[in-house]
Every structure is written in C-alpha cells, then in structure tokens.
PDB file of C-alpha atoms and ligand atoms in Angstrom:
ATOM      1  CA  UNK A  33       0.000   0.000   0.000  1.00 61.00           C
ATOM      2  CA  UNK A  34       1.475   3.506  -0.878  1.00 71.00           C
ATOM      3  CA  UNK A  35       1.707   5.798   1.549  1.00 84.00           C
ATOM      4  CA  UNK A  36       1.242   9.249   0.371  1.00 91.00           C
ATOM      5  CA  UNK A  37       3.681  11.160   2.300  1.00 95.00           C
ATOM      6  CA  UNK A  38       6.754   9.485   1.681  1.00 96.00           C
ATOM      7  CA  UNK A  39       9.267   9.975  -1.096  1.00 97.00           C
ATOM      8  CA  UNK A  40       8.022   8.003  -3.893  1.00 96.00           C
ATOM      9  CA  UNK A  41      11.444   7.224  -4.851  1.00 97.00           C
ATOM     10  CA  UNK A  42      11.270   5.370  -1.271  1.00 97.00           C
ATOM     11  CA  UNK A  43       8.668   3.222  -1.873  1.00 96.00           C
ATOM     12  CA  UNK A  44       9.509   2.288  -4.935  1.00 96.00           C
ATOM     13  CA  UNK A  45      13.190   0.632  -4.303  1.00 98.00           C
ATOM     14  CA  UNK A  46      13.495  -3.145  -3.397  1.00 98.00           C
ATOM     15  CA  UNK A  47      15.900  -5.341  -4.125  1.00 98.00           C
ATOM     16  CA  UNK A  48      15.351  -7.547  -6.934  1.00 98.00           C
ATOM     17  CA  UNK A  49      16.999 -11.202  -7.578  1.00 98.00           C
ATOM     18  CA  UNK A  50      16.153 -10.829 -11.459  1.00 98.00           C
ATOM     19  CA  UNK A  51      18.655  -8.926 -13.081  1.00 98.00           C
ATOM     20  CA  UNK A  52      19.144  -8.341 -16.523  1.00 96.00           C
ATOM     21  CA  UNK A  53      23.160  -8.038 -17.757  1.00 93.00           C
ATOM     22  CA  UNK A  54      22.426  -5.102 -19.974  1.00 97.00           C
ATOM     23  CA  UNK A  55      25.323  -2.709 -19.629  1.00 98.00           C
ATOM     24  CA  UNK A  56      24.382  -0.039 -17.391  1.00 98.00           C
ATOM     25  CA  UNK A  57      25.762   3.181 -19.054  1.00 98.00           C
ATOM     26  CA  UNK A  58      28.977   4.698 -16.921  1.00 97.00           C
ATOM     27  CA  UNK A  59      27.536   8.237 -17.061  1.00 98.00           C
ATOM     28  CA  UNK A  60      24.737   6.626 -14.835  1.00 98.00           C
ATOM     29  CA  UNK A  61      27.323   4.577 -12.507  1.00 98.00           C
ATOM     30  CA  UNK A  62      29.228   7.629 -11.685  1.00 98.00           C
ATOM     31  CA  UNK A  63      26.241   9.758 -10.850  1.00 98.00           C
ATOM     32  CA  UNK A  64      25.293   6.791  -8.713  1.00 98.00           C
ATOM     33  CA  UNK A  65      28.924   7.168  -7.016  1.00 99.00           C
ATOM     34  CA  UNK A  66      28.396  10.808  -6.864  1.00 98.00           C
ATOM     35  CA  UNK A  67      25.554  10.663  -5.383  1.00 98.00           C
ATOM     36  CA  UNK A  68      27.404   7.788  -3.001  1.00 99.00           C
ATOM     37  CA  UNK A  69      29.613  11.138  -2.337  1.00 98.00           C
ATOM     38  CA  UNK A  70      26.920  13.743  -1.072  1.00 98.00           C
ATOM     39  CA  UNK A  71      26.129  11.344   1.847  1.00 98.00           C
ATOM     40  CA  UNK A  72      26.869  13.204   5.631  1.00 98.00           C
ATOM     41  CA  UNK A  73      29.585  11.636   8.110  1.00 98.00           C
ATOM     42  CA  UNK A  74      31.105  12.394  11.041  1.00 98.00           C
ATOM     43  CA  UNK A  75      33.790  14.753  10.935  1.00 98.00           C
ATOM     44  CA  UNK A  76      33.085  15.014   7.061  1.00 98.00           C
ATOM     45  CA  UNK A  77      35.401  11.834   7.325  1.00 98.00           C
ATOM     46  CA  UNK A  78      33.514  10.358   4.351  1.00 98.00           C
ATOM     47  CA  UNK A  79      35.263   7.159   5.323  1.00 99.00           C
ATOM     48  CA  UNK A  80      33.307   5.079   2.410  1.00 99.00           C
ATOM     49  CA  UNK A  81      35.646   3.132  -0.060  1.00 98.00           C
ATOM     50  CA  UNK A  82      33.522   1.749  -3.492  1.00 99.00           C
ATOM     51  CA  UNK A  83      35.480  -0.779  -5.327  1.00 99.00           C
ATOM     52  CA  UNK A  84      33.378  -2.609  -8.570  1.00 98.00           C
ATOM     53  CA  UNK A  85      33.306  -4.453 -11.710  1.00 98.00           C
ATOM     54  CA  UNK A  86      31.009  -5.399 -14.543  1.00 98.00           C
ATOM     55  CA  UNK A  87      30.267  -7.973 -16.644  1.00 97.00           C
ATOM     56  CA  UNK A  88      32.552  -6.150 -19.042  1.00 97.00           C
ATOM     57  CA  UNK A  89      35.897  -7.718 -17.088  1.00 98.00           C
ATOM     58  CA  UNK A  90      34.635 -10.987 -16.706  1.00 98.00           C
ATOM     59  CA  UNK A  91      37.474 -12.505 -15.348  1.00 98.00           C
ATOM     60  CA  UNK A  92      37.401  -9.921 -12.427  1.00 98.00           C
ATOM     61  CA  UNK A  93      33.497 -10.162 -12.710  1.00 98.00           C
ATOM     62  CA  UNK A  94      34.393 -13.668 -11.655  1.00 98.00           C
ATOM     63  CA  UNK A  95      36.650 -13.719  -9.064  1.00 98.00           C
ATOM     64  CA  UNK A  96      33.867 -11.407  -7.034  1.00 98.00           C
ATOM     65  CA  UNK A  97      31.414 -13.884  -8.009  1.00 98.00           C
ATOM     66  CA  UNK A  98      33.898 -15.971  -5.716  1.00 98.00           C
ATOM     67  CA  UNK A  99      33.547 -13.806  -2.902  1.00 99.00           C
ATOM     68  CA  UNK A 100      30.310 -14.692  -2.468  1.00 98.00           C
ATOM     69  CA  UNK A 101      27.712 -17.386  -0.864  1.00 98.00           C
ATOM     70  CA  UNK A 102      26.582 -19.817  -2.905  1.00 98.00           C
ATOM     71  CA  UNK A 103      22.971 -18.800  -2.530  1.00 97.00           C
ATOM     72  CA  UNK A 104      24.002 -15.409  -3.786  1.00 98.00           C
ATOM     73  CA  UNK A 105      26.208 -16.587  -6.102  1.00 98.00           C
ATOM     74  CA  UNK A 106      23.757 -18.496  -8.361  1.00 97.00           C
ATOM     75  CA  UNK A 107      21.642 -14.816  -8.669  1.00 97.00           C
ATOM     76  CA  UNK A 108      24.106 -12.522  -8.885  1.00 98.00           C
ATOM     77  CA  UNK A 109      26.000 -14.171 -11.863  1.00 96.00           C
ATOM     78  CA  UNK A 110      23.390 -12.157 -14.117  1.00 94.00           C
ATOM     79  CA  UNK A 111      23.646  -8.847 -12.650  1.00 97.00           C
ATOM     80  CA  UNK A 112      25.692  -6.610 -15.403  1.00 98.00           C
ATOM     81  CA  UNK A 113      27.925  -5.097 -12.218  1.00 98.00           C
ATOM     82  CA  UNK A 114      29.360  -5.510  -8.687  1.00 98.00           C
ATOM     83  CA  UNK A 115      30.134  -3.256  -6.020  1.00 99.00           C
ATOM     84  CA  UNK A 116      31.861  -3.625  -3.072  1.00 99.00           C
ATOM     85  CA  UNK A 117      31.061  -1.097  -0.275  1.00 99.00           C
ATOM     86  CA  UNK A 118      34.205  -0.520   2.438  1.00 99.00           C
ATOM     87  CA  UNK A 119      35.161   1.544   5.544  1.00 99.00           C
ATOM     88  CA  UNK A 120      38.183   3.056   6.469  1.00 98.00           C
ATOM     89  CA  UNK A 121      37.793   2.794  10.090  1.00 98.00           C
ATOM     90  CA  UNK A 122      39.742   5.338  11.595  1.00 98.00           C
ATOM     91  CA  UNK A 123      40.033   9.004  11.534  1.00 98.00           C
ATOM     92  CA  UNK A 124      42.308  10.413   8.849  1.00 97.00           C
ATOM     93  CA  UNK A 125      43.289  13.749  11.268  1.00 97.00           C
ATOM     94  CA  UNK A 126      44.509  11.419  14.616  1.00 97.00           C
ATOM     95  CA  UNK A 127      44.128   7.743  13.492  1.00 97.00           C
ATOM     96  CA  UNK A 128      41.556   6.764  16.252  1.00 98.00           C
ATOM     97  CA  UNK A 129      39.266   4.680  15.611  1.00 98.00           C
ATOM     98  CA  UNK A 130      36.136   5.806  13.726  1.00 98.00           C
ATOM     99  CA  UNK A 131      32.926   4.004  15.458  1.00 98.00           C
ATOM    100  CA  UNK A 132      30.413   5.742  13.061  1.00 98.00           C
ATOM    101  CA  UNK A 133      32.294   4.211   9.612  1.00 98.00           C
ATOM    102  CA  UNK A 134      29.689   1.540   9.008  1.00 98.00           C
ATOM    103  CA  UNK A 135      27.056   3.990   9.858  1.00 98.00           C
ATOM    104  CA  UNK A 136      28.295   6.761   7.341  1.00 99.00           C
ATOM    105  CA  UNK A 137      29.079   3.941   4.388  1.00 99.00           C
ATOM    106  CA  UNK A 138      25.747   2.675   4.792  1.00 98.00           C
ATOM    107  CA  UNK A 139      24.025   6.622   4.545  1.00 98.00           C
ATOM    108  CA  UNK A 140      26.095   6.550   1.414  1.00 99.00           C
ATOM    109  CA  UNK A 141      24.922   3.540  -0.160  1.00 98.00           C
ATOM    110  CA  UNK A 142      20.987   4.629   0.353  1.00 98.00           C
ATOM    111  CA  UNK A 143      22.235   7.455  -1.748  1.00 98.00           C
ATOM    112  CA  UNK A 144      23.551   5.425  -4.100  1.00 98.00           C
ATOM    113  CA  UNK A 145      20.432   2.952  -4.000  1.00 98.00           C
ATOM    114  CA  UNK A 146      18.377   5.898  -4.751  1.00 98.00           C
ATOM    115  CA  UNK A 147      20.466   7.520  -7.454  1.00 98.00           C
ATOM    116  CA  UNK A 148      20.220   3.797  -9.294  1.00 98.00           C
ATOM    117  CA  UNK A 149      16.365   3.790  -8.986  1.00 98.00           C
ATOM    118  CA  UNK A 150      15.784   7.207 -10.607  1.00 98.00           C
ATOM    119  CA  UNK A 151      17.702   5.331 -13.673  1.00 98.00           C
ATOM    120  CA  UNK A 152      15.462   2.285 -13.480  1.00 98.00           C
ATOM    121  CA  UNK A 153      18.951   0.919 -11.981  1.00 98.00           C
ATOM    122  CA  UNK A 154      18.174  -1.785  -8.597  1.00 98.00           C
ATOM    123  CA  UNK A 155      20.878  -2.739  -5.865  1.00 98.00           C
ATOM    124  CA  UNK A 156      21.152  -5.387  -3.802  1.00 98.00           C
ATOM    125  CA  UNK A 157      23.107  -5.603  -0.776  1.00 98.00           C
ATOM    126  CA  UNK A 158      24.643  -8.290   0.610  1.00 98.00           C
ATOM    127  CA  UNK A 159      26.320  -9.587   3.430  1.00 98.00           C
ATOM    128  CA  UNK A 160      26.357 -13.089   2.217  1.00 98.00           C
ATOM    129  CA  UNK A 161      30.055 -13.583   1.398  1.00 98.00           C
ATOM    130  CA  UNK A 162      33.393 -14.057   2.884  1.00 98.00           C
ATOM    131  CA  UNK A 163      35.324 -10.910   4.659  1.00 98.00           C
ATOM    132  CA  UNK A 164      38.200 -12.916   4.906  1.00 98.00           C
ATOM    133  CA  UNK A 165      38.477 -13.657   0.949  1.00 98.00           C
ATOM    134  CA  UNK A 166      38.015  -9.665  -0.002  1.00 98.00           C
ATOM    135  CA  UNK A 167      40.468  -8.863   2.472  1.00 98.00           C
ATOM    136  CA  UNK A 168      42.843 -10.833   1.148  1.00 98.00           C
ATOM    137  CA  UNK A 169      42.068  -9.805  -2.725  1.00 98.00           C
ATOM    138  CA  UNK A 170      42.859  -6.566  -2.449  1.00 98.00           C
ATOM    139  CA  UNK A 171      45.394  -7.242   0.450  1.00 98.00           C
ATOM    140  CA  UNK A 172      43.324  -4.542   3.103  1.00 98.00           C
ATOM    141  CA  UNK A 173      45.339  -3.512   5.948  1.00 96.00           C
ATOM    142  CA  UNK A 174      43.892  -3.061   9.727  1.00 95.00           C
ATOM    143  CA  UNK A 175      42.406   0.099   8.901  1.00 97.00           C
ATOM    144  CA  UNK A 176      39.743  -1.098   5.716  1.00 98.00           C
ATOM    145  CA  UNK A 177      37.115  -3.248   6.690  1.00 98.00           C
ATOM    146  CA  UNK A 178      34.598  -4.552   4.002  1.00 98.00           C
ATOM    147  CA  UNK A 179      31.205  -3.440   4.350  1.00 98.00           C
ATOM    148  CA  UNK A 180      28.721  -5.233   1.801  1.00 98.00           C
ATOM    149  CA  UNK A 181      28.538  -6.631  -1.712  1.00 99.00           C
ATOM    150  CA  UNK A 182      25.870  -5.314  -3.745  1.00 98.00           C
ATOM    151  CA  UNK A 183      24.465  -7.101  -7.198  1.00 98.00           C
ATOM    152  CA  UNK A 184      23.791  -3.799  -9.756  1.00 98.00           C
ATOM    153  CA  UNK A 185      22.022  -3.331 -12.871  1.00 98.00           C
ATOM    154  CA  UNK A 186      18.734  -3.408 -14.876  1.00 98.00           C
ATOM    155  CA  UNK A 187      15.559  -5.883 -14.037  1.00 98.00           C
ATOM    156  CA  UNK A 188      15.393  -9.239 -15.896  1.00 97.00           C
ATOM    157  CA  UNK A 189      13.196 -11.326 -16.917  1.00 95.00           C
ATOM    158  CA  UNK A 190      14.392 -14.001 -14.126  1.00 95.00           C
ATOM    159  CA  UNK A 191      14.361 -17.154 -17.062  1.00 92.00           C
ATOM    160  CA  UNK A 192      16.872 -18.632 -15.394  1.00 86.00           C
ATOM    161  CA  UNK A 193      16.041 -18.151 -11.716  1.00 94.00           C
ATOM    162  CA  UNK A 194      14.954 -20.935  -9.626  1.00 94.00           C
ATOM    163  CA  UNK A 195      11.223 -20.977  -8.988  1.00 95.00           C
ATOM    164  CA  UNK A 196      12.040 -20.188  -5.358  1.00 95.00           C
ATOM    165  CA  UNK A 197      14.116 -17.205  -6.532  1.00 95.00           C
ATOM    166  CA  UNK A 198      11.401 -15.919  -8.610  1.00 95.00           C
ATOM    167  CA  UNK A 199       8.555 -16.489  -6.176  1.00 95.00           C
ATOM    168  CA  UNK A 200      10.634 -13.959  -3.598  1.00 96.00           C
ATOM    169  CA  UNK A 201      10.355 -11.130  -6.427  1.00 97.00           C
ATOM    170  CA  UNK A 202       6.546 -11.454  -6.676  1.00 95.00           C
ATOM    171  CA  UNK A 203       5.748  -9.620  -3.539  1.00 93.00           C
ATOM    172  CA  UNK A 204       7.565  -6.631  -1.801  1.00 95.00           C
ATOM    173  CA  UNK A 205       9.085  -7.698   1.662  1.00 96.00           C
ATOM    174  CA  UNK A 206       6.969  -6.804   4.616  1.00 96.00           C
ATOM    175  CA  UNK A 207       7.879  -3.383   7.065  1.00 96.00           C
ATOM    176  CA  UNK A 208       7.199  -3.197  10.498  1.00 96.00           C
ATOM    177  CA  UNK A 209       4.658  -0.925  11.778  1.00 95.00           C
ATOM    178  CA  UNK A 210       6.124   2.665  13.329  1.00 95.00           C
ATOM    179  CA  UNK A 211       5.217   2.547  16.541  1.00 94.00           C
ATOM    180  CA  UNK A 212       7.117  -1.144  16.588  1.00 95.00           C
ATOM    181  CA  UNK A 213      10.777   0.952  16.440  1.00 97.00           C
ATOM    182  CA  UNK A 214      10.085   4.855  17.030  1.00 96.00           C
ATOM    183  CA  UNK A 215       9.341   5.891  20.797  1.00 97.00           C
ATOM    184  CA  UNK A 216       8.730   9.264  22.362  1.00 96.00           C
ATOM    185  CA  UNK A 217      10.662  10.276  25.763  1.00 96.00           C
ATOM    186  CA  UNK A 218      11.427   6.416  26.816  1.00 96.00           C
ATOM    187  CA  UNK A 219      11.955   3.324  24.813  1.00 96.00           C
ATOM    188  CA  UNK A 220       8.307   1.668  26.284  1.00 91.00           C
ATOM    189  CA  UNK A 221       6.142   4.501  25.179  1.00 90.00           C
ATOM    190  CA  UNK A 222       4.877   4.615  21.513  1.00 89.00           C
ATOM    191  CA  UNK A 223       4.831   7.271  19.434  1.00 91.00           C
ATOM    192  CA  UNK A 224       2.122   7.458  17.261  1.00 90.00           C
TER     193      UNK A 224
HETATM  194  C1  FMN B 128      23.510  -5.252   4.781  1.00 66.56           C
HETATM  195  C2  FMN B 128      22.557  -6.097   3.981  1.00 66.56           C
HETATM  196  C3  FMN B 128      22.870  -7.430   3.743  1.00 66.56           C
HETATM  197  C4  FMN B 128      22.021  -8.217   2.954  1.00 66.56           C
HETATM  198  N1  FMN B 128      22.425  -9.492   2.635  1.00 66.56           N
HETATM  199  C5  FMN B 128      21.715 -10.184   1.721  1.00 66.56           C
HETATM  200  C6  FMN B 128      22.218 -11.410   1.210  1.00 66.56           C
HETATM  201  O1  FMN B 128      23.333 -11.859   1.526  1.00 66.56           O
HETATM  202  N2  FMN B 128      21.452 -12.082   0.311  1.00 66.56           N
HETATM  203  C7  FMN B 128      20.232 -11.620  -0.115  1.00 66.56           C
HETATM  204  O2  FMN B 128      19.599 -12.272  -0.932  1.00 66.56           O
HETATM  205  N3  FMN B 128      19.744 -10.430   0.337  1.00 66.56           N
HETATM  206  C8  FMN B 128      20.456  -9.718   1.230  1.00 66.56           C
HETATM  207  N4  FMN B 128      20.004  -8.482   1.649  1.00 66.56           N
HETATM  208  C9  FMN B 128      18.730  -7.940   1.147  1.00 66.56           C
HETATM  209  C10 FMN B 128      17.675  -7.938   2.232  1.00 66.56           C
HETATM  210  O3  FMN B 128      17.213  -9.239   2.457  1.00 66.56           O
HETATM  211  C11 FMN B 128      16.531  -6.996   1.819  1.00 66.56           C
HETATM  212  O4  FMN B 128      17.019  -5.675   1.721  1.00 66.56           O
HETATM  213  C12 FMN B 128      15.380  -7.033   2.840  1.00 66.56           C
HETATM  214  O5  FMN B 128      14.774  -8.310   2.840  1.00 66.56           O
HETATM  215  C13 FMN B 128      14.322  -5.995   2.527  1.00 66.56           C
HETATM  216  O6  FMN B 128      13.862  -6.155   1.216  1.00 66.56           O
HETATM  217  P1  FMN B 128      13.882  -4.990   0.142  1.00 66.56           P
HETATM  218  O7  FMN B 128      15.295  -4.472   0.043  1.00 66.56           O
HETATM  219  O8  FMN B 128      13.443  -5.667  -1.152  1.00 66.56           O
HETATM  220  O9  FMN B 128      12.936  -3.948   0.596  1.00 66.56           O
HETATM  221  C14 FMN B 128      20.814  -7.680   2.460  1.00 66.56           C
HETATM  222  C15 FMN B 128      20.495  -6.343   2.733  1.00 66.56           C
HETATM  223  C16 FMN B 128      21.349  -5.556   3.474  1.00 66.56           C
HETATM  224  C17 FMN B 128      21.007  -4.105   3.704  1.00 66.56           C
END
C-alpha cells in the first residue's frame, strides 16, 4: 500500500533477484557514485571506499562472483555489475578509531540505491560472502574493513532463476509498523 507522504522514490526501491546483464551506461554509474559522495559523516570523514566491476571484465566479474555465498552466487552471476562497499575505520586527522564508519558507508549507499532507482537501476546488498576472501584480494590492511557486496544493474526477466528465486520477487518484503521501532521520551512509550 502507498503511503502518500513518503518519497516516492522510497517506496519504490526493493531489491530484486532478477537482473538483466544489460550494460548499465557509466555516465549513470558515476552519478550513482556521486551521489554515493553527497552522503553526511562524522567529521566530514567520508570514510566510504567503493570498489566494482562489470560484466565487461569478466574474469574480475568472476573472481567477485567468488567472494560470495553460494545462494548469492547463483543470482548474482546475471547482474551486469558488482560493487563492493568498504570503511576506512579510523580518523584520517589522529588515526583513532572511527565508530560511526559503518554507519556513514551505509548513509552513502541509500544514496547510491536511490540515485540507481531514478535510472530504473536496482541494488542489492549483501552480506552473504566471505570478509576474509576480499580482504585478502585486495590485500586490506587493519584500517579497511569490508562493508557489503551489492548485485547492480537493470531488471530481468528471471528465465533462469529458480522458482524459489522468482517467487521472492513477486511480492515486496513486509515493514514493520512505526510505533514497533520509534518511541517518544522512553523506549516503552509509543509514538504514534
Ligand atoms: C547489509 C545487507 C545485507 C544483505 N544481505 C543479503 C544477502 O546476503 N542475500 C540476499 O539475498 N539479500 C540480502 N540483503 C537484502 C535484504 O534481504 C533486503 O534488503 C530485505 O529483505 C528488505 O527487502 P527490500 O530491500 O526488497 O525492501 C541484504 C540487505 C542488506 C542491507
């Protein structure tokens, strides 16, 4: 059900497992980036790192694919690109440690989501693959820490998807209700 009040742009996103492998045009994947760039952070740290490929470098292509689980592999293997969101972790003025990097990288990924979707573009996130491997591909030091794969490009058709695959596409993934995570004055009385 659409709510009137909120951004359509909102509503509209979800994240798809039937992509198409059209090339998405680079104009539109640096605007996405750019818009990656506007996000806030503390200390304007903008601690975000983007690294990504397409189907374009296919070898490359594949040894993200490789990254990942194998129930996100099987999907993914059609999308046309792959990012890879990361966080420097600690301040680049006195090298403490930065507790809001995870926080900020993930404000600038919505902006990126949203960016996509006003291109027709869908992103999905994962978390379903192996720190360990990306760390050691592109040999991270302490002070990087991965933050989440993400599957990019146009829908598809989903003629290759398993049935179960295609049956989560059919509906849009359930929200909780507001007054389940927004209180007013203490956490045990609702808001609205
Ligand atoms: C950090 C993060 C990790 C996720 N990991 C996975 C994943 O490994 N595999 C997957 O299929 N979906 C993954 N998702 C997608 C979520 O399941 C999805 O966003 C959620 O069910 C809400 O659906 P919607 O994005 O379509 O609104 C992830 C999403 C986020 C934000």
């Amino acid at each position: 059900m659409k709510k009137e009040l909120i951004l359509e742009i909102i509503q509209e996103r979800w994240s798809p497992y039937a992509f198409s492998s059209t090339p998405v045009e680079e104009f539109k994947l640096k605007a996405m980036f750019e818009a990656a760039g506007h996000a806030p952070s503390c200390n304007n740290e903008q601690p975000w790192l983007f690294v990504y490929t397409t189907q374009e470098d296919k070898e490359v292509f594949n040894d993200y694919i490789g990254f990942l689980s194998d129930g996100n592999k099987i999907w993914v293997k059609n999308a046309y690109g792959i990012v890879i969101s990361m966080a420097r972790t600690k301040f680049s003025h006195n090298g403490n440690p930065n507790r809001h990097a995870f926080h900020d990288t993930g404000m600038a990924v919505t902006n990126l989501l949203l960016q996509a979707l006003s291109f027709d573009i869908y992103v999905h996130q994962m978390a379903g693959y192996s720190v360990e491997k990306v760390k050691e591909y592109f040999k991270l030091g302490d002070d990087v820490e991965p933050v989440a794969m993400m599957a990019v490009g146009y829908l598809g058709d989903g003629s290759d998807l398993t049935p179960e695959l295609l049956k989560r596409d059919e509906n849009r993934r359930p929200r909780k209700s507001v007054n389940e995570f927004v209180f007013k004055n203490s956490l045990s009385d609702m808001a609205f």
